[in-house]
Coordinates of C-alpha atoms and ligand atoms in Angstrom, one line a residue:
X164 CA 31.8 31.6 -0.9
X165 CA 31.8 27.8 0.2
X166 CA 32.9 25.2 -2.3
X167 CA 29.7 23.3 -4.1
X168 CA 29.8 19.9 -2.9
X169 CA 29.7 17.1 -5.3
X170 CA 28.1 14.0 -5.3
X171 CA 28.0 10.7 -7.7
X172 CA 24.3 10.8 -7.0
X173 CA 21.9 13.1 -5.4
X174 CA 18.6 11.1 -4.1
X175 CA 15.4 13.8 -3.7
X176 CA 13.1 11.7 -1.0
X177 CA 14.4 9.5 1.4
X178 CA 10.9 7.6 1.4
X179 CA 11.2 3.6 0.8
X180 CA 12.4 4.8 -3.3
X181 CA 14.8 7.7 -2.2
X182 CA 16.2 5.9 0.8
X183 CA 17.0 2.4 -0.2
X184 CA 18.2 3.6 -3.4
X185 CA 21.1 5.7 -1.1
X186 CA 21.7 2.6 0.7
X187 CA 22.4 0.5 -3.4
X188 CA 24.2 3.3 -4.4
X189 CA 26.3 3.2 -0.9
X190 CA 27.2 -0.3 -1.3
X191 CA 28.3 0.1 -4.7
X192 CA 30.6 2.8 -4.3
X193 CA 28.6 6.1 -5.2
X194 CA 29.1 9.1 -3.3
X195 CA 25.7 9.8 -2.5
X196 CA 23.4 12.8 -0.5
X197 CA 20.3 12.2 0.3
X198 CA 17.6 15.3 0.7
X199 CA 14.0 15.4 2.4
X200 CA 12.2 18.3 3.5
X201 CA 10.5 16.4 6.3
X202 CA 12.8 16.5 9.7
X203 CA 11.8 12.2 10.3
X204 CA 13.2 10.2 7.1
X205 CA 11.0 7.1 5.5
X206 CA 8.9 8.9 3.7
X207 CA 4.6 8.4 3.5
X208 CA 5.1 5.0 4.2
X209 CA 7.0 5.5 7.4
X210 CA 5.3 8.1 8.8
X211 CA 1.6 8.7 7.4
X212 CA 1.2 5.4 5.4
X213 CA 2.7 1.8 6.0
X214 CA 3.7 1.8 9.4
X215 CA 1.1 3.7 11.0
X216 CA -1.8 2.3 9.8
X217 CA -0.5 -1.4 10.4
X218 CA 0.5 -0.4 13.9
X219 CA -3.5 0.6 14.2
X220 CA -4.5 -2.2 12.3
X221 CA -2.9 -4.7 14.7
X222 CA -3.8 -2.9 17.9
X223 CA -7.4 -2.4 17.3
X224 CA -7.2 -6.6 15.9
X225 CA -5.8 -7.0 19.3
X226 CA -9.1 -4.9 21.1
X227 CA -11.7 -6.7 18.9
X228 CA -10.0 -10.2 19.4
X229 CA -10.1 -9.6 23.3
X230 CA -14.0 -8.0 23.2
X231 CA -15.5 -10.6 20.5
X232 CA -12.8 -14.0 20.6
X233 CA -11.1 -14.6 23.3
X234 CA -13.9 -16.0 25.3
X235 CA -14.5 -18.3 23.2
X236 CA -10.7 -20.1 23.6
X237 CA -11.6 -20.2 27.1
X238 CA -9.8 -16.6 28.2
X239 CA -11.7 -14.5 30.4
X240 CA -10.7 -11.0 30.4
X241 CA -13.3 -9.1 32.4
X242 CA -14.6 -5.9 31.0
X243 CA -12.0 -4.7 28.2
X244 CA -11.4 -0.9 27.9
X245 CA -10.3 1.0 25.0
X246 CA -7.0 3.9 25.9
X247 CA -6.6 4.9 22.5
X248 CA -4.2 7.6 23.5
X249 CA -1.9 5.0 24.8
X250 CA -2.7 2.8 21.3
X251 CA -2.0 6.6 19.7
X252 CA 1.5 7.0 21.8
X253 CA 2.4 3.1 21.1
X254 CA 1.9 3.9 17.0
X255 CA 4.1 7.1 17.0
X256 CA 6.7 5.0 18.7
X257 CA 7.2 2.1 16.3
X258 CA 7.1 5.0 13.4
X259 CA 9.8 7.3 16.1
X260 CA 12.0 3.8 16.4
X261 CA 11.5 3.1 12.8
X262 CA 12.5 6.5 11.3
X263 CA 15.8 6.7 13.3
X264 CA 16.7 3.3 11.6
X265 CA 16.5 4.9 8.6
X266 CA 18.5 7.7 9.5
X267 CA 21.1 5.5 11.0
X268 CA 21.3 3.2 7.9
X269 CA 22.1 6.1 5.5
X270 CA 24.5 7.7 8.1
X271 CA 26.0 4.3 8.7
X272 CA 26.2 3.7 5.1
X273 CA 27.9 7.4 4.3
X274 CA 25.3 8.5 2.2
X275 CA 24.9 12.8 3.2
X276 CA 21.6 13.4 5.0
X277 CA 20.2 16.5 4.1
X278 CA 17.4 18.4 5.3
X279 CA 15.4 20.9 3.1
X280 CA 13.1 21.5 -0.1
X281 CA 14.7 20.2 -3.1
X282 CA 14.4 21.9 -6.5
X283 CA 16.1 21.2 -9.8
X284 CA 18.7 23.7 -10.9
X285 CA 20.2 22.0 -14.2
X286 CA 20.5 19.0 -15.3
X287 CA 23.0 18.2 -12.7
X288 CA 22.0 20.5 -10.0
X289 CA 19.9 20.9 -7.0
X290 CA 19.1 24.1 -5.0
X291 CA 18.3 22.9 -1.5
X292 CA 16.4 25.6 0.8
X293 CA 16.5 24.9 4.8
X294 CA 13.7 26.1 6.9
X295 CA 15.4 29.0 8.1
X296 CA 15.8 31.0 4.6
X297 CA 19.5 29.4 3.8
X298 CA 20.1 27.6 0.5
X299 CA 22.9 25.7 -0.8
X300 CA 23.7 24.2 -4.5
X301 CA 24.6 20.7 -5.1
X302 CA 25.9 19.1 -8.0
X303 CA 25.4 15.4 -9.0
X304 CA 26.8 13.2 -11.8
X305 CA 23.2 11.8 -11.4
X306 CA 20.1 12.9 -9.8
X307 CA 17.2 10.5 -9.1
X308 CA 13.8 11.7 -8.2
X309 CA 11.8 10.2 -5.3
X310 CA 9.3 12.4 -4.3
X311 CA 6.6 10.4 -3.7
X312 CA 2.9 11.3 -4.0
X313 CA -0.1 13.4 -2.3
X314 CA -3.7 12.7 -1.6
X315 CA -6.2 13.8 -4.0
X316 CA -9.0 16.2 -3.1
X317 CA -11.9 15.9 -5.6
X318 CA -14.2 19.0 -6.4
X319 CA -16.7 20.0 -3.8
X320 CA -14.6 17.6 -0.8
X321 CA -11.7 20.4 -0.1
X322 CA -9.6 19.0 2.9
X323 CA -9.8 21.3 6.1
X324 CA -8.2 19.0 8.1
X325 CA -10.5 18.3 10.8
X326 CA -14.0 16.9 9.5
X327 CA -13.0 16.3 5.8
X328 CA -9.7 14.8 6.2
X329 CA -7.1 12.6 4.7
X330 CA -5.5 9.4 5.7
X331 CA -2.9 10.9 7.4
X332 CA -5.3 12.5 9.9
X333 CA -7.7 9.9 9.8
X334 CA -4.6 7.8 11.3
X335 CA -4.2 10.3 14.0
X336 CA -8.1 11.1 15.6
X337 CA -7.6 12.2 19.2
X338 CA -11.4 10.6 19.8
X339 CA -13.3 7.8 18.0
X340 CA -15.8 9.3 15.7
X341 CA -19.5 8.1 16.1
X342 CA -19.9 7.8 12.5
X343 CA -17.0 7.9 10.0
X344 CA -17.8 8.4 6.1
X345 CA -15.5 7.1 3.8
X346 CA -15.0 8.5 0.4
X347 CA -13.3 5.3 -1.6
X348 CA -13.6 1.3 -1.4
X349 CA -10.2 1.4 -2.4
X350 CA -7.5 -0.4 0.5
X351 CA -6.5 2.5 2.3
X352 CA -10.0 3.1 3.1
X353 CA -11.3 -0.5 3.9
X354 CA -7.8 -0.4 6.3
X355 CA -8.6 3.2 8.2
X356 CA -12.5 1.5 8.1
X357 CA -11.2 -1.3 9.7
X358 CA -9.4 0.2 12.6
X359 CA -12.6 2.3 13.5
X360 CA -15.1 0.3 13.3
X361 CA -12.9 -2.4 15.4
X362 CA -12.9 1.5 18.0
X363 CA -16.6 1.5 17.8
X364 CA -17.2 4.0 14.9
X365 CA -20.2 3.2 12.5
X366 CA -18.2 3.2 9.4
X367 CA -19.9 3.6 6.1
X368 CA -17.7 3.5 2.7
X369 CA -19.1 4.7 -0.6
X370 CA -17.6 3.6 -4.0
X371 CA -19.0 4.9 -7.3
X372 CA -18.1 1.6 -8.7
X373 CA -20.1 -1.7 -8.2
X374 CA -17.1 -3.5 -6.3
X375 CA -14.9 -2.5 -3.8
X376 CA -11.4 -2.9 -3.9
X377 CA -11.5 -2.7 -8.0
X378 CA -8.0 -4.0 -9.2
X379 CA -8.6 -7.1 -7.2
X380 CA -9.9 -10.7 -8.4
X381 CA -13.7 -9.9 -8.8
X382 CA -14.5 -13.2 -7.0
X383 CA -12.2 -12.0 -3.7
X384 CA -13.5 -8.5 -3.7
X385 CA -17.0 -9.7 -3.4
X386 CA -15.9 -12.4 -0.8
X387 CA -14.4 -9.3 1.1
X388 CA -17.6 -7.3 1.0
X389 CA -19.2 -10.1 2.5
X390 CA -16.9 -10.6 5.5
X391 CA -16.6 -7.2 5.9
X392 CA -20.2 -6.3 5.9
X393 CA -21.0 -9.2 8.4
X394 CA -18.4 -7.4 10.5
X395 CA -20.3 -4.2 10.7
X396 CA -19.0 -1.9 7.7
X397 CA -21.4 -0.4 5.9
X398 CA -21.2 -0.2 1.8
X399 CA -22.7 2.2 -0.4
X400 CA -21.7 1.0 -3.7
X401 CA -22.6 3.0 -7.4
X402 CA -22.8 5.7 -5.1
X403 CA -20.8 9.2 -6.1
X404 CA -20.4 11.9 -3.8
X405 CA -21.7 15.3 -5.0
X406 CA -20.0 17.3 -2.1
X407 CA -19.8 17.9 1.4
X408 CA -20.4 20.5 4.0
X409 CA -19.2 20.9 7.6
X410 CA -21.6 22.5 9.9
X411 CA -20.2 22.5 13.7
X412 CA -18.9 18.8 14.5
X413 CA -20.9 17.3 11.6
X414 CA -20.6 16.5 7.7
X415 CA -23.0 16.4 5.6
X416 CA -22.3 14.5 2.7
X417 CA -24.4 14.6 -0.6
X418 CA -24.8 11.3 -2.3
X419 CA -26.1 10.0 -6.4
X420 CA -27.0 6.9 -6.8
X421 CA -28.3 5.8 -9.7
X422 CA -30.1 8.4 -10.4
X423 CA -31.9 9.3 -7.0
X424 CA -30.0 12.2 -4.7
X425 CA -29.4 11.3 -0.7
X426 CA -27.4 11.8 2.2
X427 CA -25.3 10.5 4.4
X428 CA -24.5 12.4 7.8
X429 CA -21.5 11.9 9.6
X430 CA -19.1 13.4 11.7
X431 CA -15.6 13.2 10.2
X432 CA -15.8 12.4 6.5
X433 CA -12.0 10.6 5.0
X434 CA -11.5 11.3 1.7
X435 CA -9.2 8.1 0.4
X436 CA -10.2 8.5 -3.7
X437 CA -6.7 8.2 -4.9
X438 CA -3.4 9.8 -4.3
X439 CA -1.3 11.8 -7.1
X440 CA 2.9 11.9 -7.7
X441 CA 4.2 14.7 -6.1
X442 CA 6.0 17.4 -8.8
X443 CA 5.0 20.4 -7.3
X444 CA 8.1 23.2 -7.0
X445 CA 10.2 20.7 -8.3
X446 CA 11.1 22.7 -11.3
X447 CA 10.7 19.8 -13.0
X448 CA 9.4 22.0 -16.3
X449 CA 12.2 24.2 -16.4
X450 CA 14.7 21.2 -16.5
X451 CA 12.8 20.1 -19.2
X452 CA 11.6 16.7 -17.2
X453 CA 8.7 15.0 -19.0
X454 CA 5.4 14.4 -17.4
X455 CA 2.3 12.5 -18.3
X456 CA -0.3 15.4 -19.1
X457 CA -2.9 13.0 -17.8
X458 CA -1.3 11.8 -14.8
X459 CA 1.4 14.2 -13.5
X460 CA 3.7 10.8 -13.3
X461 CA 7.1 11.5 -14.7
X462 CA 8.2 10.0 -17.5
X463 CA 10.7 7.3 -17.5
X464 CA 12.5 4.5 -19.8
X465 CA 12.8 0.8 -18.5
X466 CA 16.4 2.4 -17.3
X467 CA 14.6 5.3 -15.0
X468 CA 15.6 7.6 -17.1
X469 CA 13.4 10.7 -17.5
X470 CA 13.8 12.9 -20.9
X471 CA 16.7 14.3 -19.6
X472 CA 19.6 11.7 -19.7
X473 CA 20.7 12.8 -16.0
X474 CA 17.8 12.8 -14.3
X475 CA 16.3 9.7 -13.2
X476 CA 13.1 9.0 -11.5
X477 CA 11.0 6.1 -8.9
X478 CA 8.3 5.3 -6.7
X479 CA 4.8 7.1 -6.2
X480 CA 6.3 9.4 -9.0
X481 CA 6.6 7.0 -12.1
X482 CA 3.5 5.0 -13.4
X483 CA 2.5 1.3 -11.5
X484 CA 0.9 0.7 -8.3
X485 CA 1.7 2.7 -5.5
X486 CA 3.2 0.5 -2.8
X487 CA 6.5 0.9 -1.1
X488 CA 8.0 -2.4 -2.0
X489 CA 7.7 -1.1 -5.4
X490 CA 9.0 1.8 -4.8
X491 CA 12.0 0.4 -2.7
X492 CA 13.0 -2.6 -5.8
X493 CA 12.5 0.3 -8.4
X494 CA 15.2 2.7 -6.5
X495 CA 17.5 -0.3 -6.4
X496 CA 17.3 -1.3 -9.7
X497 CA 18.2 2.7 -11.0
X498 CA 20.7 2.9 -8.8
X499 CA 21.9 -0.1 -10.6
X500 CA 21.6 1.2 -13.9
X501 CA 23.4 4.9 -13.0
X502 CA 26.2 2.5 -11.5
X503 CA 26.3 0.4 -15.6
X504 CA 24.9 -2.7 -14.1
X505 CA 21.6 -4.0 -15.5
X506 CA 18.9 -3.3 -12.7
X507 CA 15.5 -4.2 -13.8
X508 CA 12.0 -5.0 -12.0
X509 CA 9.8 -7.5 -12.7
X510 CA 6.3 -5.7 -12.6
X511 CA 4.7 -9.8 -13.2
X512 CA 5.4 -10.1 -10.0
X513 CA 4.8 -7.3 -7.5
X514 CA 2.5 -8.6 -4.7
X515 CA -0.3 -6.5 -3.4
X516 CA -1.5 -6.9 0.3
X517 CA -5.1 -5.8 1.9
X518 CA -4.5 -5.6 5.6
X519 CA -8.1 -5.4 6.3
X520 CA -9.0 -9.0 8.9
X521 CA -9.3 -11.6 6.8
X522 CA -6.5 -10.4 4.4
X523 CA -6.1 -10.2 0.9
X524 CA -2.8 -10.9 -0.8
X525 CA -2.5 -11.3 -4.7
X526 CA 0.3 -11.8 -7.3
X527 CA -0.5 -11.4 -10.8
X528 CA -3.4 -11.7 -13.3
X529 CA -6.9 -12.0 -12.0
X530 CA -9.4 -14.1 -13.5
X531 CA -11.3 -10.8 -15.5
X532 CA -7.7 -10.3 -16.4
X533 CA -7.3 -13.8 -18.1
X534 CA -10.1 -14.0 -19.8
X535 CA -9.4 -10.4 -21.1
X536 CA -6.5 -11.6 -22.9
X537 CA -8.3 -14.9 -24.1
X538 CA -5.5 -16.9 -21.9
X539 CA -6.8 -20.2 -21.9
X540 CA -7.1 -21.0 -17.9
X541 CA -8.2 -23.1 -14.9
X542 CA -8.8 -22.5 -11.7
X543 CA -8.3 -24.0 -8.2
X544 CA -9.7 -23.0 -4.9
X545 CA -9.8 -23.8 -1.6
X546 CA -11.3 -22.8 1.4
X547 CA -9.3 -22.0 5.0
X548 CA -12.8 -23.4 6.4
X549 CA -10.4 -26.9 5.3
X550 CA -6.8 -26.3 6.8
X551 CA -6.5 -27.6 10.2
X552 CA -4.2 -24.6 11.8
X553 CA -7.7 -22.1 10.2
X554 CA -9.7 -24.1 12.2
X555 CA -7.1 -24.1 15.8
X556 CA -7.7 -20.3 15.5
X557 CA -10.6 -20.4 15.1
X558 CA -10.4 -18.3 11.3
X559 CA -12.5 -20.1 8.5
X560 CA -13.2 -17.2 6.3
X561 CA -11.7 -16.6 3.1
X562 CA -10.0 -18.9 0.3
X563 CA -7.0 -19.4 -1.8
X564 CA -7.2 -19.1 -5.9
X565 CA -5.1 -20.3 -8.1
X566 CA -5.2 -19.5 -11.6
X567 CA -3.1 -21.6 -14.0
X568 CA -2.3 -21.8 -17.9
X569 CA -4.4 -24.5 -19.3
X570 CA -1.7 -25.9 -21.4
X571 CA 1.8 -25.1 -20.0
X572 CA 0.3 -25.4 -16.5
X573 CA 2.3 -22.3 -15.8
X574 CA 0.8 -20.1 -12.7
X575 CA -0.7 -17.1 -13.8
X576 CA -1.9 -15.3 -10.5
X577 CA -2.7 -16.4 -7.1
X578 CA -5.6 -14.9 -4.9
X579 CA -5.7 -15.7 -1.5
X580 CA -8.3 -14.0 1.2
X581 CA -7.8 -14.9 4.6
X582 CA -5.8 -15.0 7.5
X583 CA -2.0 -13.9 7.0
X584 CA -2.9 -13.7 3.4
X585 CA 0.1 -10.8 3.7
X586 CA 2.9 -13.9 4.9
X587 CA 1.7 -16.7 2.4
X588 CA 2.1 -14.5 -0.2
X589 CA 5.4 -14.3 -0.7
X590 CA 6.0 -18.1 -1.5
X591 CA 3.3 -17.2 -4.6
X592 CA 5.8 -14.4 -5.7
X593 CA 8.6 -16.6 -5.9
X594 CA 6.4 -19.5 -7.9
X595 CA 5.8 -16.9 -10.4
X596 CA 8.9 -15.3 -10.2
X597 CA 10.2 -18.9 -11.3
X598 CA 7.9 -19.2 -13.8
X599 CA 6.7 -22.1 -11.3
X600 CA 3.9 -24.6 -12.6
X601 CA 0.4 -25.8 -10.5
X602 CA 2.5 -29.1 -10.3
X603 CA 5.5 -27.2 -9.0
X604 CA 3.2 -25.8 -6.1
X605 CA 1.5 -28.5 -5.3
X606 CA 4.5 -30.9 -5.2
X607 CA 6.4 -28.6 -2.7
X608 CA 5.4 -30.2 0.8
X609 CA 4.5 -27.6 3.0
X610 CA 4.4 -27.8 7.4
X611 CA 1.3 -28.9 9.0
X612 CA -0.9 -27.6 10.2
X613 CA -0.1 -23.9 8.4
X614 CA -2.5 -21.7 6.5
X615 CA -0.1 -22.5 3.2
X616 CA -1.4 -26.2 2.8
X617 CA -4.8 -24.2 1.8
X618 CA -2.4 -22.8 -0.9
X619 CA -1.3 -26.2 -2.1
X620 CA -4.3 -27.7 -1.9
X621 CA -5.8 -25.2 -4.0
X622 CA -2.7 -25.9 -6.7
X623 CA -3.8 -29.6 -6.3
X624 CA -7.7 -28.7 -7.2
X625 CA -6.2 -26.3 -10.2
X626 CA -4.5 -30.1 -11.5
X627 CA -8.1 -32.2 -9.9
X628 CA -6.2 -34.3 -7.6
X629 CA -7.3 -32.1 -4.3
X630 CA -6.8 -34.7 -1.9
X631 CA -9.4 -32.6 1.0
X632 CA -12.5 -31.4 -1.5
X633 CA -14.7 -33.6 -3.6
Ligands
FAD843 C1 -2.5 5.3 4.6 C2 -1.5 4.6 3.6 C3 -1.2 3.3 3.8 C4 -0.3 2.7 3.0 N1 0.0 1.3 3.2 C5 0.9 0.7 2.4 C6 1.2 -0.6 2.6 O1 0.7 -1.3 3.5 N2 2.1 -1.2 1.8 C7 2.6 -0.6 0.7 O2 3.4 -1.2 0.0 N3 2.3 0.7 0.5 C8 1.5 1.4 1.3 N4 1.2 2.7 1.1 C9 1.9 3.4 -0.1 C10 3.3 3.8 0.2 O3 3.3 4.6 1.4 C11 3.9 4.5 -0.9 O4 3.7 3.7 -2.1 C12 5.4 4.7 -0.7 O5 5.6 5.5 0.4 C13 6.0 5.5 -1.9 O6 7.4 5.6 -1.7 P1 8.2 6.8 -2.4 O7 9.6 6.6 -2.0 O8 7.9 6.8 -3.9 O9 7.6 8.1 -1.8 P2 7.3 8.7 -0.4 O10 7.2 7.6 0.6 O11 6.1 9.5 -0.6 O12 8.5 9.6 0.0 C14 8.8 10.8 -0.7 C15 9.7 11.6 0.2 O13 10.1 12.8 -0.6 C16 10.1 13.9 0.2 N5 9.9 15.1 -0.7 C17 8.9 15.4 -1.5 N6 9.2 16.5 -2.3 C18 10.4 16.9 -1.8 C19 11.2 18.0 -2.2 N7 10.8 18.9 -3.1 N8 12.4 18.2 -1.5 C20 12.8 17.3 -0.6 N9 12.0 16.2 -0.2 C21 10.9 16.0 -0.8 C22 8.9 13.7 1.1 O14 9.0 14.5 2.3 C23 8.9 12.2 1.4 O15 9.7 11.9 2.5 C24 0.3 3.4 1.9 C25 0.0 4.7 1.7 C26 -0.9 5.4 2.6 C27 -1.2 6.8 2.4

């Protein structure tokens, strides 16, 4: 009988969590494997989430800016035609080139790659089963839990795959669909909305709350709507969906809203409600791993740690948003604190980015989220209709918002919609990371023209000493 290997640390997922946490555990001297039962590494994000749909996003930008914009810089591009196989063949090469990386940075880093469907056998063991009906044992010192998440099918809106689908083949339509439905206002779905209806598709998005986007800044979520709408997506907000039905190439979707019953026809349906951490045939119960009973999210200290001192969990899996660059700074930071250093994340600071045109980037508390906590506040605005470079490209939607401590002067959260919203952002994350003040912000000289001087101009409106508004 082969020898069980051994390992420092045994990573389950090699998503942006499982994979960068091999890489930390690499560098600092770990002997670490690293499993995933998909045959390309880099997880959701890699292959059905991140990278694919910004790969869309930015192709179909570049189709709309060439059909609607570019005549109006004075380029004349005669009659512009849409091959979205090749647009299809270009995305699954940036996610082919980008996968490989990740492949090549573990191998390169001597963490063990290994293929299969991982399951908890002990408290320092995994049973990993190939495709081909093999299985091997494993033993760890430590064992950290990356699994990710799944999409969530409500009652009555079953996946099949085809006309009810999820984002991952909504990502992936062969033809453009004459009229998408959208099941969530949440950001994947304003996204996958957005590359459609950029195709052609009539897009229509229905949210059972009044506002889309609902964790964002009230006051940028209904300056998104309206940017959005005057670009041709359709909202049906309060609206709940009952159920669907397929009947040859159509959906038929059946609508509430407030109180009256309707319908929405379409012919692919995406269901984008919410997505849940991925457990399943973990064995997570039998190791006697706690979960959430509300949730499904595994149960962690601020260490990682899950109720079993060897087992340590991050990512999609644990509670907090969803986002990869959470996932990534949450598998370094355990990795830390397996290795006895102290690895911690600041959740202040974790940006969130809409990729929808304008963008939306935000760091921190929203203004519903100040008043909440009876934060004394102020706010300062302003909008890219003022920065010169907006104006160059001829992008005056959107605004930056500032929201500062009344007394300290301390930045609380910064809101910006508009155009690479997803760039400027990080400059907010290191003010508040830095526990930076308005002053702070507004003192820093930034290039001209750039979309940031919107930023400090709207710290300089925060302190009433804007020098470009009244
Ligand atoms: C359409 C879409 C767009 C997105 N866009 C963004 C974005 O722009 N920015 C952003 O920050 N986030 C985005 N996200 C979210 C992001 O993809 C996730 O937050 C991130 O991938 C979570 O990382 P993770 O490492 O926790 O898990 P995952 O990326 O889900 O990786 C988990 C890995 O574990 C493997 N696995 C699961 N179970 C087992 C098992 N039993 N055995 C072996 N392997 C297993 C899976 O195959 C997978 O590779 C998007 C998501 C979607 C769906």
């Amino acid at each position: 009988m082969a020898e069980t290997e051994r390992y420092d640390l045994i990573i389950i997922g090699a998503g942006p969590g499982g994979y960068v946490a091999a890489v930390r555990a690499a560098q600092l001297g770990l002997k670490a494997a690293c499993i995933d039962k998909m045959p390309r590494l880099g997880g959701v994000c890699l292959n059905v989430g991140c990278i694919p749909s910004k790969a869309l996003l930015d192709s179909s930008e570049y189709y709309h800016l060439a059909r609607e914009h570019f005549a109006a810089h004075g380029i004349r591009t005669g009659a512009v035609s849409l091959d979205l196989a090749a647009m299809m063949a270009r995305k699954e090469q940036v996610v082919h080139e980008l996968t490989e990386n990740v492949r090549k940075l573990l191998e390169g880093n001597r963490v063990a790659v290994i293929g299969g469907l991982a399951r908890l056998a002990g408290p320092d063991r995994v049973e990993v089963k190939d495709g081909s009906g093999g299985s091997q044992i494993i033993e760890g010192k430590a064992i950290l839990l990356a699994t990710g998440s799944e999409p969530v099918a409500p009652p009555g809106l079953a996946f099949d795959g085809e006309r009810i689908v999820s984002s991952t083949e909504a990502l992936s339509f062969r033809e453009v669909p004459q009229h998408l439905g959208i099941v969530g206002g949440g950001y994947i779905g304003l996204e996958v909305g957005s590359v459609w209806l950029r195709l052609g598709a009539t897009v229509t998005i229905i949210e059972m709350l009044p506002q889309i986007a609902s964790l964002l800044d009230g006051q940028l979520a209904r300056g998104l709507e309206r940017i959005l709408t005057r670009q041709g997506l359709r909202f049906r907000l309060r609206t709940r969906v009952r159920g669907a039905e397929v009947s040859g190439n159509g959906v038929h979707v059946s609508l509430e809203s407030e109180g009256r019953e309707e319908a929405l026809e379409c012919d692919r349906l995406l269901v984008a409600v919410g997505r849940r951490p991925l457990t399943r045939g973990l064995g997570l119960e039998e190791a006697g791993v706690k979960t959430d009973p509300r949730t499904g999210q595994v149960l962690v200290d601020e260490r990682y740690q899950t109720s079993v001192p060897t087992i340590y969990a991050v990512g999609d899996l644990i509670a907090g948003p969803m986002l990869a660059h959470k996932a990534s700074a949450e598998g370094i930071a355990a990795v830390e604190c397996i290795a006895g250093l102290p690895g911690e994340v600041n959740y202040d600071a974790i940006p969130a980015v809409i990729y929808t045109w304008p963008e939306v980037a935000t760091v921190g508390l929203t203004e519903e989220q100040v008043k909440e906590r009876g934060i004394p506040y102020c706010v300062g605005t302003y909008p890219f209709s003022g920065a010169g470079r907006a104006r160059c490209m001829g992008e005056k939607d959107g605004f930056v918002k500032v929201i500062v401590q009344t007394k300290t002067d301390r930045l609380l959260g910064v809101h910006i919609l508009g155009p690479r919203a997803s760039d400027m952002i990080a400059e907010c994350v290191l003010a508040l990371e830095f526990g930076a003040s308005s002053e702070d912000l507004a003192r820093t000289v930034h290039g001209h023209p750039t979309f940031a001087e919107a930023l400090q101009e709207a710290a300089m409106a925060a302190r009433k000493c804007a020098i470009y508004s009244s």
